[in-house]
mmCIF file of C-alpha atoms and ligand atoms in Angstrom:
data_model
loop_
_atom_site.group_PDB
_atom_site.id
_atom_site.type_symbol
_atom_site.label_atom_id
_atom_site.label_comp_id
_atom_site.label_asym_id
_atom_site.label_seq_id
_atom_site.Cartn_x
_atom_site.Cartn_y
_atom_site.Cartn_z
ATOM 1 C CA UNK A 13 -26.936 28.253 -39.894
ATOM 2 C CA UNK A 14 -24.955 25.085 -39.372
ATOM 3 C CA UNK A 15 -25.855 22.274 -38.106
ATOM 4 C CA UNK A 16 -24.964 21.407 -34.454
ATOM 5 C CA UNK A 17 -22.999 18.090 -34.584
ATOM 6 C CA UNK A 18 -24.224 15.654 -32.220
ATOM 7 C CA UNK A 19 -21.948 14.716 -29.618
ATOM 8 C CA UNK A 20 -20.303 11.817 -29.303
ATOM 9 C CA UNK A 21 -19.891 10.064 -26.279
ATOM 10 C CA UNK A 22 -17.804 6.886 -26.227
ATOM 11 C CA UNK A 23 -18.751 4.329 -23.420
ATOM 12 C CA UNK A 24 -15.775 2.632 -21.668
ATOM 13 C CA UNK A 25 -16.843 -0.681 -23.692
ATOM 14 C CA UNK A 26 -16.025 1.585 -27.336
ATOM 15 C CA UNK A 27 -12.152 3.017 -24.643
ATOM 16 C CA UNK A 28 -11.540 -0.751 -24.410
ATOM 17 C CA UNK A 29 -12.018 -1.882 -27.833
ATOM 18 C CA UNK A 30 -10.233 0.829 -29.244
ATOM 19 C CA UNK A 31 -7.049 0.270 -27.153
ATOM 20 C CA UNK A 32 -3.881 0.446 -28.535
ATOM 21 C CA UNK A 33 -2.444 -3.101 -29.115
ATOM 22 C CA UNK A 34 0.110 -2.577 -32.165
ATOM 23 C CA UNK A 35 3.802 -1.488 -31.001
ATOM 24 C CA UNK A 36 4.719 0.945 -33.858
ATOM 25 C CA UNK A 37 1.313 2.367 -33.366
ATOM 26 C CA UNK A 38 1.810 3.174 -29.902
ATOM 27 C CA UNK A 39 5.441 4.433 -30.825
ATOM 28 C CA UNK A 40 4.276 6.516 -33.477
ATOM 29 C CA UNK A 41 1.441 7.989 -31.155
ATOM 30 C CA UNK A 42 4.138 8.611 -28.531
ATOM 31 C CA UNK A 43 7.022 10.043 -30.473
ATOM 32 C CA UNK A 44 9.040 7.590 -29.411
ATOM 33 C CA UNK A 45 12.055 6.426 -32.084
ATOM 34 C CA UNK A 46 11.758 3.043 -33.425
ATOM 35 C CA UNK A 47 14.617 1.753 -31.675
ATOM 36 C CA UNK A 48 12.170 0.111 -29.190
ATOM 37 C CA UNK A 49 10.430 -1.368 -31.805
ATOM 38 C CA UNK A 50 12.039 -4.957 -32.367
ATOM 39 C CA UNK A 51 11.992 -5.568 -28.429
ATOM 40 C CA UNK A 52 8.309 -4.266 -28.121
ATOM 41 C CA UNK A 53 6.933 -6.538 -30.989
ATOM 42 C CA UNK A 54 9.386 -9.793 -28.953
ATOM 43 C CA UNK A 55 7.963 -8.914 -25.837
ATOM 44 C CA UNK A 56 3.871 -8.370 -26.785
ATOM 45 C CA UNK A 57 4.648 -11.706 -28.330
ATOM 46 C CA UNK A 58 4.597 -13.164 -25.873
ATOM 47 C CA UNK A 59 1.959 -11.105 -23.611
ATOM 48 C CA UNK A 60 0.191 -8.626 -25.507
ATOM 49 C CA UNK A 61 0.666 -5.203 -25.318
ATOM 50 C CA UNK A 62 -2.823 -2.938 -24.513
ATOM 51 C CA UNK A 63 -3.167 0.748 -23.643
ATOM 52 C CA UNK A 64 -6.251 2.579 -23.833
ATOM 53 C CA UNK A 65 -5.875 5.780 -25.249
ATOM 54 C CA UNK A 66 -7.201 7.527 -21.584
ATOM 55 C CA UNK A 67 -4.109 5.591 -20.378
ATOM 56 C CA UNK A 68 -2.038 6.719 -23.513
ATOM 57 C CA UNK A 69 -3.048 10.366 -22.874
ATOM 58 C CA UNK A 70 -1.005 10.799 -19.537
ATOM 59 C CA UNK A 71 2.468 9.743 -20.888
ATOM 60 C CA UNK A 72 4.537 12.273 -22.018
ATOM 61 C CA UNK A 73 5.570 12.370 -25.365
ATOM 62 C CA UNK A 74 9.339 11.607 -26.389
ATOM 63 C CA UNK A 75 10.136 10.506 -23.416
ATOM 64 C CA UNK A 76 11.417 6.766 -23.263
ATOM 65 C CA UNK A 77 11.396 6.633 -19.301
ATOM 66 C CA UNK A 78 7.762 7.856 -18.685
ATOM 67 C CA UNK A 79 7.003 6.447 -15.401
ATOM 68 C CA UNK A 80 3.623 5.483 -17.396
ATOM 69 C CA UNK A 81 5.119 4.066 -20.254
ATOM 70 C CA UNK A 82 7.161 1.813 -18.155
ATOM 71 C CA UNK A 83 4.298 -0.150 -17.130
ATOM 72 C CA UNK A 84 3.260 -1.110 -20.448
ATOM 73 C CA UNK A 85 6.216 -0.800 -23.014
ATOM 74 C CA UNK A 86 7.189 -4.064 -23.751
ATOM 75 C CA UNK A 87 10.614 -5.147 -23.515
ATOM 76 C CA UNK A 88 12.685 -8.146 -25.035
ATOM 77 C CA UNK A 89 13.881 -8.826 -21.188
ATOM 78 C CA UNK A 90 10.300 -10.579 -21.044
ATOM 79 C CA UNK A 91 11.902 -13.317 -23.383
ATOM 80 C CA UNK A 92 14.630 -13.929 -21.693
ATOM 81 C CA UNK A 93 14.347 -16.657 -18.648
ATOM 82 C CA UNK A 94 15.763 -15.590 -15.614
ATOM 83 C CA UNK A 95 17.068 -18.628 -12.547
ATOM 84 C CA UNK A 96 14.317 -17.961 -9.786
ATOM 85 C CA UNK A 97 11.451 -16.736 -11.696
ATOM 86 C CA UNK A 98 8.411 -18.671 -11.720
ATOM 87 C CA UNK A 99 5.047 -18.485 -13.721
ATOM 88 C CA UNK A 100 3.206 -18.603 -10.547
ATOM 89 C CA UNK A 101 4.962 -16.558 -7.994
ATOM 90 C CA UNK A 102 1.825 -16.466 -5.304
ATOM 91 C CA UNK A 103 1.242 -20.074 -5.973
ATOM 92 C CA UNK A 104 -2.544 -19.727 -6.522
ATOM 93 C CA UNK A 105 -2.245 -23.165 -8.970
ATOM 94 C CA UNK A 106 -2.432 -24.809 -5.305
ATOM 95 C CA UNK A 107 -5.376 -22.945 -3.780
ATOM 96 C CA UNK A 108 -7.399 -23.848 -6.772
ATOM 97 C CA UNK A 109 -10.393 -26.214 -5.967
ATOM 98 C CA UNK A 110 -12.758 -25.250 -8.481
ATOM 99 C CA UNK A 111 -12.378 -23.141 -11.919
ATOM 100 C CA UNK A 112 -12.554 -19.546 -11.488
ATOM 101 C CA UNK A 113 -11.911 -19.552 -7.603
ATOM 102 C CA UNK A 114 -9.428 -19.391 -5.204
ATOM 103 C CA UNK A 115 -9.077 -20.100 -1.530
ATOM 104 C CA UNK A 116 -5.921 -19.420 -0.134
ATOM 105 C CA UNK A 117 -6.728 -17.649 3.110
ATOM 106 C CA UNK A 118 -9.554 -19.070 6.134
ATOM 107 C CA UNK A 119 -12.377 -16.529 5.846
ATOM 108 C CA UNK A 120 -12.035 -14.897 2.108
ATOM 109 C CA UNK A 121 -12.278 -16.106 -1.248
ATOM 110 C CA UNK A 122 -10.900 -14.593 -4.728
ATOM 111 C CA UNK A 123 -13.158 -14.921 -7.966
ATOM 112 C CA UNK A 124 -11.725 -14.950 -10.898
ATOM 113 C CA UNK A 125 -14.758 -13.063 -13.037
ATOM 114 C CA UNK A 126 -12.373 -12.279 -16.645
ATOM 115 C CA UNK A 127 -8.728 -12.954 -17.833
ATOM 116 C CA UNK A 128 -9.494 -9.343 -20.016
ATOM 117 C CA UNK A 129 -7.671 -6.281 -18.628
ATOM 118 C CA UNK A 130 -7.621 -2.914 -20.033
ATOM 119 C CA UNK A 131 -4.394 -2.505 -19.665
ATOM 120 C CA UNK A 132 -1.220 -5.131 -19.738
ATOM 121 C CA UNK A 133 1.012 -4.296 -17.502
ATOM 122 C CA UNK A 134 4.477 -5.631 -17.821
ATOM 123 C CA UNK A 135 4.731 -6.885 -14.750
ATOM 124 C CA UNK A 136 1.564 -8.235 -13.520
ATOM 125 C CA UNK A 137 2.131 -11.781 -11.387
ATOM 126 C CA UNK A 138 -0.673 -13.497 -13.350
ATOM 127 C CA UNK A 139 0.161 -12.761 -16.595
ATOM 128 C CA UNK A 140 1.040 -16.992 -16.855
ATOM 129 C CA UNK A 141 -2.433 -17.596 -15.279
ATOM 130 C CA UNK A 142 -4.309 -20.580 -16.352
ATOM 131 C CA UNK A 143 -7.425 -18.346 -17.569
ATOM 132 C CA UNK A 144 -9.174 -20.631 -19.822
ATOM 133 C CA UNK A 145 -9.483 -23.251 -17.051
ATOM 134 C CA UNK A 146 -10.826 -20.934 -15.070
ATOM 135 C CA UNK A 147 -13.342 -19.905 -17.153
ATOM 136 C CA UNK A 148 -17.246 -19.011 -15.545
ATOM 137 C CA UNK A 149 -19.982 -20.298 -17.088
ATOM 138 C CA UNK A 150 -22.966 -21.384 -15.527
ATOM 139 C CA UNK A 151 -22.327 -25.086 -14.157
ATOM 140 C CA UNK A 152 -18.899 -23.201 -13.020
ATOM 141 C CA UNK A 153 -20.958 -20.416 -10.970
ATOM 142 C CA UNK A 154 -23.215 -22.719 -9.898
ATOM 143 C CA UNK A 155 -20.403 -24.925 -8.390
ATOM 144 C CA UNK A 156 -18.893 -21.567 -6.877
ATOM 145 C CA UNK A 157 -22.152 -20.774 -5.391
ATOM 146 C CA UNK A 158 -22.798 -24.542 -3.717
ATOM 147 C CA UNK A 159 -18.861 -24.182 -2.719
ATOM 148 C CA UNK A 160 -19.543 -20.872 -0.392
ATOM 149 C CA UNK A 161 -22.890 -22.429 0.681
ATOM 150 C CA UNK A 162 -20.598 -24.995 2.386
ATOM 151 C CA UNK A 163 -18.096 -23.186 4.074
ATOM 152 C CA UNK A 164 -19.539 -21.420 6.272
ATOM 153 C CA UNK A 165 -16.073 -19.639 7.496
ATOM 154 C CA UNK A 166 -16.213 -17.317 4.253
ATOM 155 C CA UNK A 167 -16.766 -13.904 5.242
ATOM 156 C CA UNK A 168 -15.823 -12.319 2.397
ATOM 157 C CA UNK A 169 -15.696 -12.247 -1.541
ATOM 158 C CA UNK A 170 -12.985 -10.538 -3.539
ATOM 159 C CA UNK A 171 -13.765 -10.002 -7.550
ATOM 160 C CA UNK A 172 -10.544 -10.207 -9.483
ATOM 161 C CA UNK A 173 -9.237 -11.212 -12.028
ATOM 162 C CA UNK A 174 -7.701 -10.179 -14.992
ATOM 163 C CA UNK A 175 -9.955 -7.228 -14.056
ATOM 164 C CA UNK A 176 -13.532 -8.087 -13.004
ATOM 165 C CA UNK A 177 -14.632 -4.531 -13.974
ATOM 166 C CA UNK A 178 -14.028 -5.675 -17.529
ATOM 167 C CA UNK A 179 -17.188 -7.771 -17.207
ATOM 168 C CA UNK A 180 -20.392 -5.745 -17.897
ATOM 169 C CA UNK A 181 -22.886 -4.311 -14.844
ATOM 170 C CA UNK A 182 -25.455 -6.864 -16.065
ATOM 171 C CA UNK A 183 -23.675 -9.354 -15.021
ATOM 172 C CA UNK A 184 -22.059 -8.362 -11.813
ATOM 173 C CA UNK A 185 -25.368 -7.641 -10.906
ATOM 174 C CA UNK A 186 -26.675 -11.669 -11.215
ATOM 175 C CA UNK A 187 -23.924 -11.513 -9.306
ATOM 176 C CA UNK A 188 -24.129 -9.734 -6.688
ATOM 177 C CA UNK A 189 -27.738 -11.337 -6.247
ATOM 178 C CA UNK A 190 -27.045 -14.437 -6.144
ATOM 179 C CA UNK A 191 -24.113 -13.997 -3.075
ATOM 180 C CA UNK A 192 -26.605 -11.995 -1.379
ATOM 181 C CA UNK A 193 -28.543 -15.108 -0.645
ATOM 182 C CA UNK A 194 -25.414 -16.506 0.647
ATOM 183 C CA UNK A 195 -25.976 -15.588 4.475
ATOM 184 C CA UNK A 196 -22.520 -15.375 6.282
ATOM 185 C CA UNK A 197 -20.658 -13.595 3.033
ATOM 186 C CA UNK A 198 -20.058 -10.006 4.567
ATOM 187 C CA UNK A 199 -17.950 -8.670 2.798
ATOM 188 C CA UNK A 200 -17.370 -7.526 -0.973
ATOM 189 C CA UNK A 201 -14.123 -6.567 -2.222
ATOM 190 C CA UNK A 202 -13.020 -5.825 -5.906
ATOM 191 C CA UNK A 203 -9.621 -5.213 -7.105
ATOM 192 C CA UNK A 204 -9.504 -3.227 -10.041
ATOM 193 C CA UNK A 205 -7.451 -0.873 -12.527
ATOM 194 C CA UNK A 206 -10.076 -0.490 -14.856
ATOM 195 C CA UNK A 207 -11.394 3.170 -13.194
ATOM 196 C CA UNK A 208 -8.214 4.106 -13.095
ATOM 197 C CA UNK A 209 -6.948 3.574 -16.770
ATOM 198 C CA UNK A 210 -10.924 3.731 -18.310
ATOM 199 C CA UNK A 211 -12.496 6.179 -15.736
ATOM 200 C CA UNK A 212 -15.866 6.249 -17.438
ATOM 201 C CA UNK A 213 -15.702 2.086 -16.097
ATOM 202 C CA UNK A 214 -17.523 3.857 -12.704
ATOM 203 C CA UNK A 215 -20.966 4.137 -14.104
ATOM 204 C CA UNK A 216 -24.073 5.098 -12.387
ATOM 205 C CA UNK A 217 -25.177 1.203 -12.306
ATOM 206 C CA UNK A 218 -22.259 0.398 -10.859
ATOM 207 C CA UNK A 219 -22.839 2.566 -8.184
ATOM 208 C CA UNK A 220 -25.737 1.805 -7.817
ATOM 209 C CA UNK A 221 -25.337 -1.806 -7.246
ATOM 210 C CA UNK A 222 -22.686 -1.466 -4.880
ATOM 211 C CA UNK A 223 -24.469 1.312 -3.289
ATOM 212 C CA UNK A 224 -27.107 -0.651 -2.461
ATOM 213 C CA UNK A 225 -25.624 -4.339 -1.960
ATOM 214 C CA UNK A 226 -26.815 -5.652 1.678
ATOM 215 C CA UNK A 227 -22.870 -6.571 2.268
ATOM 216 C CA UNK A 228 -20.135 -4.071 2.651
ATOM 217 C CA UNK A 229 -18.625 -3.065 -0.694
ATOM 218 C CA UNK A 230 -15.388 -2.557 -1.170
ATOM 219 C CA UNK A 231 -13.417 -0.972 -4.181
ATOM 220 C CA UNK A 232 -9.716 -1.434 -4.602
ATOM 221 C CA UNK A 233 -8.030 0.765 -6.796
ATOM 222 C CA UNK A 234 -4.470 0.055 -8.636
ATOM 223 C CA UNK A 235 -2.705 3.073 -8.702
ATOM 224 C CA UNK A 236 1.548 2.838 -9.039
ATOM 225 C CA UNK A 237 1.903 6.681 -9.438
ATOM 226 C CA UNK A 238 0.847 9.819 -8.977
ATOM 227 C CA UNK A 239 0.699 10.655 -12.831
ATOM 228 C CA UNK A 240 -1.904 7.992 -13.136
ATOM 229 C CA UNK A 241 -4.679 10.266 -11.457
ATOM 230 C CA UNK A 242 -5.280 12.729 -13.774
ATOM 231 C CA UNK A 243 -9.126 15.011 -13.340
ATOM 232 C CA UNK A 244 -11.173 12.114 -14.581
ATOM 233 C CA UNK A 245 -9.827 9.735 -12.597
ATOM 234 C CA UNK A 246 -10.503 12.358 -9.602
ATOM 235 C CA UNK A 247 -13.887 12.684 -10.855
ATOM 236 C CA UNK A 248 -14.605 8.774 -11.160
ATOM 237 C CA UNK A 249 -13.604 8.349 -7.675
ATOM 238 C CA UNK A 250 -15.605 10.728 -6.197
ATOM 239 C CA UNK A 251 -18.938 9.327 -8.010
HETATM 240 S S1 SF4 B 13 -4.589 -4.778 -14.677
HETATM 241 FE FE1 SF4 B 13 -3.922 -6.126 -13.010
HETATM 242 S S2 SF4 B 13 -4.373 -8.199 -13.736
HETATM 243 FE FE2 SF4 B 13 -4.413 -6.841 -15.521
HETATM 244 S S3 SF4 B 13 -2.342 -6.911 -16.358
HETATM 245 FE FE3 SF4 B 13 -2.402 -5.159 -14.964
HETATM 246 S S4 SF4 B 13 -1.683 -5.994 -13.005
HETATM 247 FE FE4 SF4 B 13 -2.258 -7.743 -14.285
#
């Protein structure tokens, strides 16, 4: 008798490394002709393209106008500059006090927690965001931390980012701790596409640590259509 192979079971950290980042590659995987080519390699050029193959698996093949595809094909348009545009269209550069946090609005806060995504999106408004200078280490969270101690009108943190998901459960965890002891945060928001392009991202310590956070958790999904929600997505979201 033969051997049963073992099965092998890819963790969303193996989905993200392996996404697709090479133009012709994703082309080739896609049936699509290499007409695109030249405008895809100008545009990831200048932001890089990145579809995990999840992602990849729910646009149609041949078909250049895949409302998926759309989102992440990219184009030499990108390189051309356009009278109006700016790098910084929600002018978060002002509402900067400290790296890796903003503070545009009385009783909220955003976190930036990574400047990683798993997917690029073409159109995303902080694609020009300053990530490196908003960079977390520890003096940075630390600062962050004595910053909410001191304003005692923030209800409510929102993890973003890039995608905050893309930074591992350990680490959200410290986290999550260490805002706990923060007494008049309430509230816990995270924006995120991860789940929805990676959903094996909504693991069992995730929901754990949400689950049992003493502040109200709340997950934000990025979803732009319905072909995005395939069964695993369904699945993720009802974990
Ligand atoms: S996942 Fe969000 S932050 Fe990342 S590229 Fe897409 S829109 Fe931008």
């Amino acid at each position: 008798m033969q051997p049963i192979p073992a099965l092998s079971i890819r963790s969303w950290q193996d989905e993200l490394r392996e996404s697709i980042t090479d133009p012709a590659l994703l082309l080739q995987k896609l049936d699509l002709p290499t007409e695109h080519l030249k405008g895809a390699i100008a545009g990831s050029e200048l932001f890089e393209l990145r579809v995990p193959e999840p992602y990849l698996s729910r646009i149609e093949k041949g078909n250049p106008k895949d409302p998926l595809l759309l989102q992440v094909l990219p184009l030499v348009a990108e390189t051309q500059e356009v009278t109006g545009y700016v790098q910084d269209p929600l002018q978060e550069e002002d509402a900067n006090p400290l790296p890796g946090l903003i503070h545009k609005y009385t009783n909220r806060v955003l976190l930036i927690l990574s400047g990683a995504c798993a997917i690029n999106c073409r159109y995303c408004f902080r694609r020009h965001f300053a990530y490196q200078e908003n960079q977390l280490g520890k003096a940075q969270w630390r600062a962050i931390l004595d910053y909410l101690s001191a304003h005692p009108e923030v209800e409510e943190v929102i993890f973003s980012g890039g995608d905050p998901l893309a930074t591992s459960d350990t680490r959200l965890a410290r986290m999550i701790k260490d805002l706990e002891q923060i007494p008049h945060l309430q509230r816990l928001r995270i924006h995120t596409r991860l789940p929805v392009v990676i959903p094996s991202r909504i693991t069992d310590s995730l929901v754990d640590m949400l689950t049992n956070t003493r502040m109200t958790p709340i997950m934000v999904w990025h979803i732009n259509h319905p072909n995005e929600i395939d069964d695993a997505v369904r699945h993720a979201a009802y974990q």
